[in-house]
Short mmCIF file of C-alpha atoms and ligand atoms in Angstrom, two decimals:
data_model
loop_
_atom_site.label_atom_id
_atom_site.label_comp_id
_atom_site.label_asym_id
_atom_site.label_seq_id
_atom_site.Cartn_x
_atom_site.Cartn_y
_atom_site.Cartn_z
CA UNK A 825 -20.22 42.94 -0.25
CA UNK A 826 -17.48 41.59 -3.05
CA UNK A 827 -14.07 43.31 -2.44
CA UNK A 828 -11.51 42.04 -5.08
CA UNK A 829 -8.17 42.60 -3.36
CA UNK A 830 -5.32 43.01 -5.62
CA UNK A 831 -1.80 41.55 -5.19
CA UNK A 832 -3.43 39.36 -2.30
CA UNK A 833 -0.43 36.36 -2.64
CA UNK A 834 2.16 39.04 -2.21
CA UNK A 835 3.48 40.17 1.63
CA UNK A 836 1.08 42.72 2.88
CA UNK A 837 -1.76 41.44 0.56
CA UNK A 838 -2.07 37.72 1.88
CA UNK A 839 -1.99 38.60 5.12
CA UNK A 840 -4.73 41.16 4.39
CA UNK A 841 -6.86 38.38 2.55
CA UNK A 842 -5.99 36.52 5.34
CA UNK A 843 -7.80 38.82 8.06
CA UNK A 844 -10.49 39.53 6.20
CA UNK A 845 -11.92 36.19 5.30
CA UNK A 846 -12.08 35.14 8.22
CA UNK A 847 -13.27 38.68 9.98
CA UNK A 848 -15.86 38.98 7.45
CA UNK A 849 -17.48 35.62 6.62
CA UNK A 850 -20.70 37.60 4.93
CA UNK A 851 -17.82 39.21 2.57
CA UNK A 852 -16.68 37.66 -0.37
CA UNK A 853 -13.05 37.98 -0.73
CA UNK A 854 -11.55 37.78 -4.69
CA UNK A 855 -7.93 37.29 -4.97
CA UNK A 856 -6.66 38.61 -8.29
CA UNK A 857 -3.07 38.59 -8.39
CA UNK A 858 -0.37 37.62 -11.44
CA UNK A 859 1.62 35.52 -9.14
CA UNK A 860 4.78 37.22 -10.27
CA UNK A 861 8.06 35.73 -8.67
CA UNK A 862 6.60 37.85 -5.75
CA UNK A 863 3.52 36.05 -5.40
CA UNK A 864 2.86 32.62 -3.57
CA UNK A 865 0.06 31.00 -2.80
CA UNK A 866 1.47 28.99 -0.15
CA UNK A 867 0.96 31.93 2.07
CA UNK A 868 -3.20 31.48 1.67
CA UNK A 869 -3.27 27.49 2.52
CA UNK A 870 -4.96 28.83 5.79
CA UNK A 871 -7.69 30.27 3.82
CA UNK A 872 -7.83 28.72 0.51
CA UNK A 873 -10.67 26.22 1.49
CA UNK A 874 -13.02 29.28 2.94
CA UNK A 875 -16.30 29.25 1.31
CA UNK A 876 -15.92 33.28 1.27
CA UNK A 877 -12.62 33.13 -0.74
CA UNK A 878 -11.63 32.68 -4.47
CA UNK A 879 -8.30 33.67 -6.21
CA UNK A 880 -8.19 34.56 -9.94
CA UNK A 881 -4.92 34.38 -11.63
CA UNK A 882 -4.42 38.01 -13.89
CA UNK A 883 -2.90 40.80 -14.40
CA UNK A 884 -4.12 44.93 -13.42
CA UNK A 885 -2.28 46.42 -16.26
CA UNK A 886 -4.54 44.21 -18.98
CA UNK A 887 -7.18 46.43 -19.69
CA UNK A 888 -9.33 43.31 -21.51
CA UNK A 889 -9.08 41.11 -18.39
CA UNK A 890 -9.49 43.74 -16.37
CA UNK A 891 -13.01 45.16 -17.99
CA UNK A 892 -14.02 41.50 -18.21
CA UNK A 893 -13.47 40.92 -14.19
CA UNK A 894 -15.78 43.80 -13.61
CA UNK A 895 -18.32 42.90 -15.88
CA UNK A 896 -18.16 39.04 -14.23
CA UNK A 897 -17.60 39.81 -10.89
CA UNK A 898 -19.42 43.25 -10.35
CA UNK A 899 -17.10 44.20 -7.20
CA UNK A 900 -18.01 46.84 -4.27
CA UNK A 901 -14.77 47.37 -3.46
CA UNK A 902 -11.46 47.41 -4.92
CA UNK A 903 -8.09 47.60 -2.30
CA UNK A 904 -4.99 48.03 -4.95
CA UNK A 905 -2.01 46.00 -2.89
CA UNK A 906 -0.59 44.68 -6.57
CA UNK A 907 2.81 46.12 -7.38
CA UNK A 908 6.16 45.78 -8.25
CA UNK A 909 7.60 46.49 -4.70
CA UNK A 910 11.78 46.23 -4.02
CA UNK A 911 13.50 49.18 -4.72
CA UNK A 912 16.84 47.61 -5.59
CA UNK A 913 14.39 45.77 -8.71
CA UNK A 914 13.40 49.24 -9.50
CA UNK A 915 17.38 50.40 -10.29
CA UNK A 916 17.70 47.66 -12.69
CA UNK A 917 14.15 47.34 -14.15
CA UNK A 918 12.12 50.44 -13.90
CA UNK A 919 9.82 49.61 -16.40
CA UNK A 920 8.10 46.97 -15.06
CA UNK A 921 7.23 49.49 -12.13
CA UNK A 922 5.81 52.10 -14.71
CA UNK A 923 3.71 48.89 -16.36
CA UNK A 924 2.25 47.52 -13.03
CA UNK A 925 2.34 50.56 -10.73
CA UNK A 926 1.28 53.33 -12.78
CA UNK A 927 -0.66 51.74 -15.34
CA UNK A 928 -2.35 48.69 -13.53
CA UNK A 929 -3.43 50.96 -11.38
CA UNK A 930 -4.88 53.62 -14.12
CA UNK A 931 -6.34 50.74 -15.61
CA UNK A 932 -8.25 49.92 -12.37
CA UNK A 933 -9.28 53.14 -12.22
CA UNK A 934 -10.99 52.97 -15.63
CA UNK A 935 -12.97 49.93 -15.18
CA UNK A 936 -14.16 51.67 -11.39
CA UNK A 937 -15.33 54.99 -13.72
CA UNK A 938 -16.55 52.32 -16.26
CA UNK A 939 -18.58 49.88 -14.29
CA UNK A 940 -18.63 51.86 -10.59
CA UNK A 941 -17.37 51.17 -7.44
CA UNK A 942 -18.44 51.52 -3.79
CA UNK A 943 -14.74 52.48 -3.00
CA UNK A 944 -11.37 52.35 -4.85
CA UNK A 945 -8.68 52.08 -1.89
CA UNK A 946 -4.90 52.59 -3.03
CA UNK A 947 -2.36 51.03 -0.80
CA UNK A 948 0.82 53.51 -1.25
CA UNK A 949 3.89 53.99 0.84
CA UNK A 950 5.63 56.60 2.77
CA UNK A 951 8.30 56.46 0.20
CA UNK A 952 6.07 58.80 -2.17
CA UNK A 953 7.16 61.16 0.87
CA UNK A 954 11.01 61.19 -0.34
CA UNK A 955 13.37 60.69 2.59
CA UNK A 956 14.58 62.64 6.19
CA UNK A 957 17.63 63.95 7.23
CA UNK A 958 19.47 61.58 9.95
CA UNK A 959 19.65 64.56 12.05
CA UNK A 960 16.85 66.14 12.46
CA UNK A 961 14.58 63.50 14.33
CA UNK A 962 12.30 66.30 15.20
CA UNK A 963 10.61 65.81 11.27
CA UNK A 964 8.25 62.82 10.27
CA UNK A 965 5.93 62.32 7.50
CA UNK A 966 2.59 63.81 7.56
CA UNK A 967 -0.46 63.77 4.98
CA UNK A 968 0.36 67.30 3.64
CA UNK A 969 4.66 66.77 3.03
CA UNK A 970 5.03 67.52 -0.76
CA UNK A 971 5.95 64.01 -2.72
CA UNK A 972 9.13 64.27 -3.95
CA UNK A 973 10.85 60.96 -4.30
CA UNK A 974 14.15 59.04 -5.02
CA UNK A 975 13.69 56.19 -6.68
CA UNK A 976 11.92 54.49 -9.70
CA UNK A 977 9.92 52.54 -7.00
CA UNK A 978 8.55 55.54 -5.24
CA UNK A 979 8.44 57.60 -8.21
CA UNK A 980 5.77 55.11 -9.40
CA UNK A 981 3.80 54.68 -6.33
CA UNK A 982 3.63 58.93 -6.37
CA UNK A 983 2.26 58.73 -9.77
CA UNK A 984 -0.16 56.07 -9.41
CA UNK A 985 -1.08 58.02 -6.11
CA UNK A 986 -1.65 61.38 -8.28
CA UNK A 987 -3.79 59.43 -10.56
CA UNK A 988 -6.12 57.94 -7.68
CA UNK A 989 -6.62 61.66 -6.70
CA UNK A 990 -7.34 62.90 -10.21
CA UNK A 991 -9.79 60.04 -10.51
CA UNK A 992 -11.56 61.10 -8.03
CA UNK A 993 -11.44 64.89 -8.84
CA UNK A 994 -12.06 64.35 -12.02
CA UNK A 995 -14.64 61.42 -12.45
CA UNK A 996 -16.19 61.52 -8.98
CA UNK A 997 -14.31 57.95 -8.17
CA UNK A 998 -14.37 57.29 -4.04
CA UNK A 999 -10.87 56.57 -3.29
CA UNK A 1000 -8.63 56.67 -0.25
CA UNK A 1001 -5.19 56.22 -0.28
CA UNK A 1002 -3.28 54.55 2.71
CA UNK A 1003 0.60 55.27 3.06
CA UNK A 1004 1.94 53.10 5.80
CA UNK A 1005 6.15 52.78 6.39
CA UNK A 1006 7.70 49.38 6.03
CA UNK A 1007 6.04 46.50 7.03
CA UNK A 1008 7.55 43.38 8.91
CA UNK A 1009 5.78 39.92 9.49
CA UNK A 1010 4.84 36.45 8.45
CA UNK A 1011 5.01 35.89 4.43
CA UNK A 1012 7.27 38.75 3.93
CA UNK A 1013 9.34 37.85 0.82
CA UNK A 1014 13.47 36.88 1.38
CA UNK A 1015 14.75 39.57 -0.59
CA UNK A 1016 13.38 41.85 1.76
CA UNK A 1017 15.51 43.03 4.66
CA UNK A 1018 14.32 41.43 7.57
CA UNK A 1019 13.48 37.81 6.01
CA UNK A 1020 16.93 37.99 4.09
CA UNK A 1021 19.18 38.70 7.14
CA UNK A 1022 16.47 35.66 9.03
CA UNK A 1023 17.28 33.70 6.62
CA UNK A 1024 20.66 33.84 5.63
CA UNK A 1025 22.16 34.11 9.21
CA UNK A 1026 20.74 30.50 10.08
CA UNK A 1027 23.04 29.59 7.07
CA UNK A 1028 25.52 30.87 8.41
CA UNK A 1029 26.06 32.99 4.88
CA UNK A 1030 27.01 36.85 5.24
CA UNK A 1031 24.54 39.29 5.60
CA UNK A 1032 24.68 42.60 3.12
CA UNK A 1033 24.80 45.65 4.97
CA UNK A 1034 24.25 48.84 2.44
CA UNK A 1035 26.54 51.80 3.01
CA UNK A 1036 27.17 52.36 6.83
CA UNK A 1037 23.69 50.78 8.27
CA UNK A 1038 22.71 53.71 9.81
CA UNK A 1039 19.75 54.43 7.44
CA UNK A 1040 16.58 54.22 9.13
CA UNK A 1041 13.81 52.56 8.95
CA UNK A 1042 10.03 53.43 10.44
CA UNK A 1043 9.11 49.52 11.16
CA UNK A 1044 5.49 48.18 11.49
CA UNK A 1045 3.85 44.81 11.91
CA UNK A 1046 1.27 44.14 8.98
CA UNK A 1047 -1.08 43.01 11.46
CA UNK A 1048 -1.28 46.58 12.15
CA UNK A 1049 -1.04 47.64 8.45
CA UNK A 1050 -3.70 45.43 7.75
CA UNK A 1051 -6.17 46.53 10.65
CA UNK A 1052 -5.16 50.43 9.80
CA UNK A 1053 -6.48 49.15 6.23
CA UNK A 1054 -9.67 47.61 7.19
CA UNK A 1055 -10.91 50.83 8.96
CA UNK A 1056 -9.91 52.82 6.45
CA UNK A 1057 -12.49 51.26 4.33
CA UNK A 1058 -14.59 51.03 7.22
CA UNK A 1059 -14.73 54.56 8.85
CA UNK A 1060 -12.33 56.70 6.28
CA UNK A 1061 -13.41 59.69 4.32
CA UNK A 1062 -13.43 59.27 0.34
CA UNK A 1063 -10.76 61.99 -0.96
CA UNK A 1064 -8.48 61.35 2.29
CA UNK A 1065 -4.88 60.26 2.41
CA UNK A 1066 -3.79 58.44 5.68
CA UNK A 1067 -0.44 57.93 6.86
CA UNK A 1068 0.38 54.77 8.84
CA UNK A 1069 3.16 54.23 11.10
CA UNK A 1070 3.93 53.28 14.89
CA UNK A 1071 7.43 55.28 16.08
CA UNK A 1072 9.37 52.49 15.63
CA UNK A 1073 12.35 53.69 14.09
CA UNK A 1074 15.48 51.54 13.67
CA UNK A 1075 18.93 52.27 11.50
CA UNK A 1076 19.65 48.94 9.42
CA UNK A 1077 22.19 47.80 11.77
CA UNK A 1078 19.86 47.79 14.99
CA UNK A 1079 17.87 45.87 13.02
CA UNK A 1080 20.43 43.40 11.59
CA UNK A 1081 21.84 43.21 15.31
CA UNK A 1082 18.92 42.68 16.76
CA UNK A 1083 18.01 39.46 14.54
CA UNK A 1084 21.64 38.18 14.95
CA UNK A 1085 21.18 38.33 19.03
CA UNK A 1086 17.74 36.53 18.47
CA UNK A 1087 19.43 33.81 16.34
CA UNK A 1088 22.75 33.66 18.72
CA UNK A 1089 24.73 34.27 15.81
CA UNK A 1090 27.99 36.20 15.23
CA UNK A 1091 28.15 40.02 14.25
CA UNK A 1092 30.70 39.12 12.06
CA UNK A 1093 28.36 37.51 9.49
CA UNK A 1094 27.54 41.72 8.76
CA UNK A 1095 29.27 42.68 5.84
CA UNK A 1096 29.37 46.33 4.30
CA UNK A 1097 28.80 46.68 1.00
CA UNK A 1098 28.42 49.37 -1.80
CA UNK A 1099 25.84 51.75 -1.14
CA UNK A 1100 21.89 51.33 -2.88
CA UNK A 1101 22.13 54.01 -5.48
CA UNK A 1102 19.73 57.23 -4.11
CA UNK A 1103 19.19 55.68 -0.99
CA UNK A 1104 16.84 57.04 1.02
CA UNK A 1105 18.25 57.99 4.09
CA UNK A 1106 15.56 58.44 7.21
CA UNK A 1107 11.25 57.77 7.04
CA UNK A 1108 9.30 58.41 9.58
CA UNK A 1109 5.67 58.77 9.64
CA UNK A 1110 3.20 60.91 12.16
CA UNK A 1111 0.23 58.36 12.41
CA UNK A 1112 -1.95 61.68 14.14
CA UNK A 1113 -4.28 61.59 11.80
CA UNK A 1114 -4.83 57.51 11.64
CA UNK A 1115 -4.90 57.66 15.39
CA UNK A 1116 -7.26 60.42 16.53
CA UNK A 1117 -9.69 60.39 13.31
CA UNK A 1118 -10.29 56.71 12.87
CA UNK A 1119 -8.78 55.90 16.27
CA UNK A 1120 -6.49 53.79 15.23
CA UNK A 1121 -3.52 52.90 17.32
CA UNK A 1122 -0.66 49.53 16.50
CA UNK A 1123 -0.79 46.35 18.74
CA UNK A 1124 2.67 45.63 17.95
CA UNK A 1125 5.78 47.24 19.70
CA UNK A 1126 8.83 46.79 17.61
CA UNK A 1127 10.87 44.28 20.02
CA UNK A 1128 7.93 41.48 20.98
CA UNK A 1129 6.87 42.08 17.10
CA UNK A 1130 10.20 41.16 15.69
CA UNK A 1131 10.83 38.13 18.44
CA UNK A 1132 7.86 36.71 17.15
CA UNK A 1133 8.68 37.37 13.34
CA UNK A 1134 11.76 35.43 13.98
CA UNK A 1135 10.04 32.63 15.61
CA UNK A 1136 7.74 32.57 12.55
CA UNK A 1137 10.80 32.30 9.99
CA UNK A 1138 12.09 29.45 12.50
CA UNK A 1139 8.96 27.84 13.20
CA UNK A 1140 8.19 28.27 9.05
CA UNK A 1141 11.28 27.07 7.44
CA UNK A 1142 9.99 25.01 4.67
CA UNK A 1143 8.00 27.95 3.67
CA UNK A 1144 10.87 30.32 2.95
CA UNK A 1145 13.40 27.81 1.73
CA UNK A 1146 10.70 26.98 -0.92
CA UNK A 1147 11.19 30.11 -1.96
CA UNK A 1148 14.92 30.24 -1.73
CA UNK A 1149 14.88 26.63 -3.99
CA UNK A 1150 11.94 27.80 -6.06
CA UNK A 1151 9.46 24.74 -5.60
CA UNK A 1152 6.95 27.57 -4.39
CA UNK A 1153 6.24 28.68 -8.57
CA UNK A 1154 4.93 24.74 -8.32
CA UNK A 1155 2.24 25.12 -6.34
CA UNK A 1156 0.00 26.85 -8.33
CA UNK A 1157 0.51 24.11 -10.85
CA UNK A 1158 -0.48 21.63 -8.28
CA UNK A 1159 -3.38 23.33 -6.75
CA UNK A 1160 -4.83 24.47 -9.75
CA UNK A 1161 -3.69 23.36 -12.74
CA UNK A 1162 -6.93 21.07 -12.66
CA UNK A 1163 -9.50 23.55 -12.72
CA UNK A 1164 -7.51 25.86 -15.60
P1 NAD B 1020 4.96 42.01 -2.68
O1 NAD B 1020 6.00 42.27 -3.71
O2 NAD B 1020 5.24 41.02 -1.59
O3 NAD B 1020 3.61 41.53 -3.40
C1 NAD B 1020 3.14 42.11 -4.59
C2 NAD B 1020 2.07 41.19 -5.16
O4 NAD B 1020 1.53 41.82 -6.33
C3 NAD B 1020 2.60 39.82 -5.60
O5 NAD B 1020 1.75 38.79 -5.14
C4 NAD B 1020 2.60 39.90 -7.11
O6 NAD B 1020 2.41 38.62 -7.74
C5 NAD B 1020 1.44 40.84 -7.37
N1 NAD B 1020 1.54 41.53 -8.66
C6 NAD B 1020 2.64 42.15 -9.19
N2 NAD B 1020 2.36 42.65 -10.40
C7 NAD B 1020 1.05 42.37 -10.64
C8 NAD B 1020 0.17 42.65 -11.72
N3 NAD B 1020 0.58 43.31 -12.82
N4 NAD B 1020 -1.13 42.21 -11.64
C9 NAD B 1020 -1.56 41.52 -10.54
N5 NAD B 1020 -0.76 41.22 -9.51
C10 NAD B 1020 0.53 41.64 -9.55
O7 NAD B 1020 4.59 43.43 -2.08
P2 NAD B 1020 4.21 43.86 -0.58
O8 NAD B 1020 5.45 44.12 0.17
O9 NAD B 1020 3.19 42.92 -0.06
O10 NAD B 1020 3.53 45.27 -0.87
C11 NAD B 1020 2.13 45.33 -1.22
C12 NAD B 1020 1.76 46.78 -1.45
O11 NAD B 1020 2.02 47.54 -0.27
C13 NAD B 1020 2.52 47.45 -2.57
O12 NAD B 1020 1.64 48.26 -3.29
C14 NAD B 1020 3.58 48.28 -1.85
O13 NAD B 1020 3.91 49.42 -2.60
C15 NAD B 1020 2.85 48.66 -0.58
N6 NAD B 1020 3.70 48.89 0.62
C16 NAD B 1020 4.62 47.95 1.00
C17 NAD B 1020 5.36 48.17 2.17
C18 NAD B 1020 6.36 47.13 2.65
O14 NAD B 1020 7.06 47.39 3.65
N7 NAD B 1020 6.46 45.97 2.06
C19 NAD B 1020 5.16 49.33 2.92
C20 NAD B 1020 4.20 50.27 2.49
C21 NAD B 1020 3.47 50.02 1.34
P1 TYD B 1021 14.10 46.98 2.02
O1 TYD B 1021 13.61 45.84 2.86
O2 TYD B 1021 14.53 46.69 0.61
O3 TYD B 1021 12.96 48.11 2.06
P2 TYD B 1021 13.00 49.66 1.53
O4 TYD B 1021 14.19 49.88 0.71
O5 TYD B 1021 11.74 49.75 0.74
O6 TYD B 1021 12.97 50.50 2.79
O7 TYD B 1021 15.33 47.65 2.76
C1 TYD B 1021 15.22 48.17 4.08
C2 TYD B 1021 16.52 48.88 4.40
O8 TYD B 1021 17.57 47.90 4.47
C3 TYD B 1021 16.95 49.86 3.31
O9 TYD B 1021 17.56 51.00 3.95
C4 TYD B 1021 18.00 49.11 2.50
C5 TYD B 1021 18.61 48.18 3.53
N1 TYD B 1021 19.08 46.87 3.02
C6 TYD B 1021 20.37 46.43 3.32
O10 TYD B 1021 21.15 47.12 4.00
N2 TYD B 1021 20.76 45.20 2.86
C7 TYD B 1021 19.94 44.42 2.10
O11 TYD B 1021 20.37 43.32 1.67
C8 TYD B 1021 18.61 44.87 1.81
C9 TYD B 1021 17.67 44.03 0.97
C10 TYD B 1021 18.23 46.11 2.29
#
């Protein structure tokens, strides 16, 4: 079996490459990802030797190289991770979320109908969902609440969503689409709320609080993502959405206080600042279907997953202050500028 994963040096997607080279050492695992400031290779060095795994520098939204993967590489499975993924990117740029969301993912689609695929799997977000109102804690997210969302992000996630479903209406295409709530973990990039407060709080710098903090957040290791992911393609039913989530809901400041306890740092590093335009106020998904149709159920509870996320950050310095300095854009100069 050849599954190209997309986006695969981003967050989510390298830890997903991650687990399933070495799960699956009769797979081959392709890499195609544009290494946008988002993507770093550094976060594959585990796996980048594994006879199993190659990564292909390119972009989904270029039809050419995209028709000319398919034709090389003749994949059985395609799991879409690649996207443009901060919300507060989306306010100033929306564009580029159109261009890679909507029509990178289109454009996979039409090399699927064009060449054929064993499955097309479309990692979305509960943000497609819109948000929840702070009091009412009795509501979550299922597979049937209407999309109606908030920002440019999730207004391009809904679309390419709606176009994965009229794929496979329309042209017979097997997808499934996965909508999990936000992730936390190893390789998660610093502009990100957890790694940025991790980060700046062992400088001692001030940590950006939007609005009050009392926002909330439905948190979930990517372990878990990831596994939720794998028997998706494994078990799921072609047509199906399937929401992923674990009840681990936190407002921004439990969160931001929690790290600053785990760090022995001062709550007076929290500042408040102006609001994120549109800002979604409450998600919160009901993982039912996940758990009793694919019995799927998280690993992770929220308080042993974040102390060892911190000790990951502390334990992985260098990685994320590459990042902060920029020597990570390097490394794919030095690891394969040779073989270009
Ligand atoms: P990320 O920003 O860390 O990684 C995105 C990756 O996609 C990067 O490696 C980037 O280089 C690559 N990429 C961007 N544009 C590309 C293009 N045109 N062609 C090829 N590659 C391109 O994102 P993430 O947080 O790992 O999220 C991965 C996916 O999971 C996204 O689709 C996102 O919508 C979804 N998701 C994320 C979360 C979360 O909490 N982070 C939660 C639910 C769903
Ligand atoms: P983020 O990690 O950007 O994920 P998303 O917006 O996709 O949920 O933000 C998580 C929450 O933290 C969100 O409510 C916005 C808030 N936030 C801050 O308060 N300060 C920050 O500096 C950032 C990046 C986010």
């Amino acid at each position: 079996m050849k599954i190209i994963v997309t986006g695969g040096a981003g967050f989510i997607g390298s830890n997903f490459v991650i687990h399933m080279v070495k799960k699956y050492p009769e797979h081959e695992i392709v890499n195609l990802d544009l290494l946008t400031y988002a993507g770093n290779l550094e976060n594959l060095t585990e796996v980048e030797k594994a006879p199993n795994y190659k990564f292909i520098r390119g972009d989904i939204a270029d039809r050419k190289f995209v028709f000319d993967l398919f034709e090389q590489e003749k994949p059985d499975i395609i799991v879409n991770f690649a996207a443009e993924s901060h919300v507060d990117r989306s306010i100033t740029d929306p564009e580029s979320f159109v261009r890679t969301n909507v029509m990178g993912t289109t454009t996979l689609l039409d090399a699927c109908k064009e060449y054929g695929i064993k499955r097309f799997h479309q990692v979305s977000t509960d943000e497609v969902y819109g948000d929840l109102p702070l009091d009412r804690p009795d509501l979550f997210f299922t597979e049937e609440t209407p999309l109606h969302t908030s920002s440019p992000y999730s207004s391009s996630k809904a679309s390419a969503d709606l176009f994965v479903m009229a794929y496979h209406r329309t042209f017979g295409i097997p997808v499934t689409i996965s909508r999990c709530s936000n992730n936390y973990g190893p390789y998660q990039f610093p502009e990100k709320l957890i790694p940025l407060i991790i980060s700046r709080a062992l400088a001692d710098e001030e940590l950006p609080v939007y609005g009050t903090g009392e926002n909330v957040r439905d948190w979930l290791h990517v372990s878990d993502h990831c596994v939720a992911i794998d028997l998706i393609l494994e078990k799921g039913r072609v047509g199906e959405v399937y929401n992923i989530g674990g009840h681990n809901e936190r407002t921004n400041l439990e969160v931001v206080k929690t790290i600053l306890k785990a760090l022995d740092k001062p709550e007076s590093l929290i500042r408040f600042v102006k609001d994120r335009p549109g800002h979604d106020r409450r998600y919160a998904i009901d993982p039912t279907k996940m758990e009793t149709e694919l019995g799927w159920k998280p690993q992770y509870v929220f308080d042993t997953g974040m102390k060892q996320t911190i000790q990951w950050y502390l334990d992985n310095k260098e990685w994320w202050e590459h990042i902060v300095n920029g020597e990570y854009t390097k490394y794919f100069e030095k690891m394969y500028g040779e073989r270009l």
